[in-house]
PDB file of C-alpha atoms in Angstrom:
ATOM      1  CA  ILE A   1       0.000   0.000   0.000  1.00  0.00           C
ATOM      2  CA  HIS A   2       2.855   2.374   0.826  1.00  0.00           C
ATOM      3  CA  GLY A   3       4.300   1.874  -2.659  1.00  0.00           C
ATOM      4  CA  PHE A   4       1.060   2.951  -4.325  1.00  0.00           C
ATOM      5  CA  SER A   5       0.884   6.048  -2.146  1.00  0.00           C
ATOM      6  CA  LEU A   6       4.449   6.985  -3.011  1.00  0.00           C
ATOM      7  CA  ALA A   7       3.827   6.399  -6.719  1.00  0.00           C
ATOM      8  CA  ASN A   8       0.764   8.653  -6.650  1.00  0.00           C
ATOM      9  CA  ARG A   9       2.771  11.449  -5.026  1.00  0.00           C
ATOM     10  CA  TYR A  10       5.356  11.208  -7.795  1.00  0.00           C
ATOM     11  CA  LYS A  11       2.616  11.224 -10.419  1.00  0.00           C
ATOM     12  CA  TYR A  12       1.109  14.398  -8.958  1.00  0.00           C
ATOM     13  CA  ARG A  13       4.557  15.956  -8.665  1.00  0.00           C
ATOM     14  CA  VAL A  14       5.178  15.414 -12.379  1.00  0.00           C
ATOM     15  CA  ASN A  15       1.866  17.096 -13.164  1.00  0.00           C
ATOM     16  CA  ASP A  16       2.746  20.047 -10.905  1.00  0.00           C
ATOM     17  CA  LEU A  17       6.134  20.427 -12.592  1.00  0.00           C
ATOM     18  CA  LYS A  18       4.466  20.477 -16.020  1.00  0.00           C
ATOM     19  CA  LYS A  19       2.194  23.256 -14.772  1.00  0.00           C
ATOM     20  CA  VAL A  20       5.214  25.177 -13.470  1.00  0.00           C
ATOM     21  CA  ILE A  21       6.795  24.978 -16.926  1.00  0.00           C
ATOM     22  CA  ILE A  22       3.591  26.277 -18.511  1.00  0.00           C
ATOM     23  CA  ALA A  23       3.377  29.119 -15.978  1.00  0.00           C
ATOM     24  CA  LEU A  24       7.008  30.099 -16.564  1.00  0.00           C
ATOM     25  CA  ASN A  25       6.447  30.170 -20.317  1.00  0.00           C
ATOM     26  CA  ILE A  26       3.417  32.429 -19.851  1.00  0.00           C
ATOM     27  CA  LEU A  27       5.462  34.637 -17.509  1.00  0.00           C
ATOM     28  CA  LYS A  28       8.289  34.912 -20.027  1.00  0.00           C
ATOM     29  CA  THR A  29       5.895  35.801 -22.838  1.00  0.00           C
ATOM     30  CA  LYS A  30       4.075  38.448 -20.786  1.00  0.00           C
ATOM     31  CA  ILE A  31       7.357  40.031 -19.705  1.00  0.00           C
ATOM     32  CA  GLU A  32       8.581  40.170 -23.295  1.00  0.00           C
ATOM     33  CA  TYR A  33       5.397  41.411 -24.966  1.00  0.00           C
ATOM     34  CA  THR A  34       3.407  43.448 -22.441  1.00  0.00           C
ATOM     35  CA  TYR A  35       4.003  46.494 -20.291  1.00  0.00           C
ATOM     36  CA  GLU A  36       2.120  45.121 -17.287  1.00  0.00           C
ATOM     37  CA  PRO A  37       3.745  45.441 -13.863  1.00  0.00           C
ATOM     38  CA  LEU A  38       5.232  42.213 -12.573  1.00  0.00           C
ATOM     39  CA  PRO A  39       2.802  41.845  -9.627  1.00  0.00           C
ATOM     40  CA  GLN A  40      -0.110  42.094 -12.074  1.00  0.00           C
ATOM     41  CA  ILE A  41       1.436  39.415 -14.292  1.00  0.00           C
ATOM     42  CA  PHE A  42       1.822  37.114 -11.272  1.00  0.00           C
ATOM     43  CA  SER A  43      -1.831  37.680 -10.330  1.00  0.00           C
ATOM     44  CA  ASP A  44      -3.068  37.010 -13.861  1.00  0.00           C
ATOM     45  CA  ILE A  45      -1.123  33.765 -14.171  1.00  0.00           C
ATOM     46  CA  ALA A  46      -2.038  32.611 -10.645  1.00  0.00           C
ATOM     47  CA  ALA A  47      -5.721  33.006 -11.505  1.00  0.00           C
ATOM     48  CA  GLU A  48      -5.285  30.355 -14.208  1.00  0.00           C
ATOM     49  CA  PHE A  49      -3.977  27.644 -11.881  1.00  0.00           C
ATOM     50  CA  LYS A  50      -5.507  25.705  -8.970  1.00  0.00           C
ATOM     51  CA  CYS A  51      -2.458  24.004  -7.479  1.00  0.00           C
ATOM     52  CA  SER A  52       0.825  24.790  -5.791  1.00  0.00           C
ATOM     53  CA  VAL A  53       1.734  26.919  -8.813  1.00  0.00           C
ATOM     54  CA  ARG A  54      -0.973  29.372  -7.762  1.00  0.00           C
ATOM     55  CA  ARG A  55       0.376  29.632  -4.212  1.00  0.00           C
ATOM     56  CA  ASN A  56       3.919  30.156  -5.476  1.00  0.00           C
ATOM     57  CA  LEU A  57       2.872  32.879  -7.907  1.00  0.00           C
ATOM     58  CA  GLN A  58       0.814  34.651  -5.260  1.00  0.00           C
ATOM     59  CA  SER A  59       3.782  34.501  -2.908  1.00  0.00           C
ATOM     60  CA  SER A  60       6.045  35.909  -5.646  1.00  0.00           C
ATOM     61  CA  LYS A  61       3.583  38.716  -6.259  1.00  0.00           C
ATOM     62  CA  HIS A  62       3.529  39.705  -2.586  1.00  0.00           C
ATOM     63  CA  GLU A  63       7.305  39.483  -2.312  1.00  0.00           C
ATOM     64  CA  ASN A  64       7.706  41.627  -5.436  1.00  0.00           C
ATOM     65  CA  GLU A  65       5.264  44.233  -4.101  1.00  0.00           C
ATOM     66  CA  ARG A  66       7.082  44.300  -0.775  1.00  0.00           C
ATOM     67  CA  THR A  67      10.453  44.722  -2.501  1.00  0.00           C
ATOM     68  CA  ILE A  68       9.184  47.468  -4.798  1.00  0.00           C
ATOM     69  CA  GLY A  69       7.570  49.223  -1.831  1.00  0.00           C
ATOM     70  CA  SER A  70      10.795  49.228   0.167  1.00  0.00           C
ATOM     71  CA  GLU A  71      12.791  50.583  -2.811  1.00  0.00           C
ATOM     72  CA  ARG A  72      10.491  53.614  -3.044  1.00  0.00           C
ATOM     73  CA  LEU A  73      11.312  54.759   0.502  1.00  0.00           C
TER      74      LEU A  73
END
């Protein structure tokens, strides 16, 4: 039973990594072809995903906003 559980985790991990690749490609394209601020790009991409990719992008957005905010002081 433990083997099946471990195999399922690896299967889901592969799917998550494929979604990360897709998200990074979207990010790259938006950076190259739009004039949107980076936090907005993170929000737009995060809205498209319902997995750990979404949490990571939302975290990146908040970190980017915090960094930009501290640079303006």
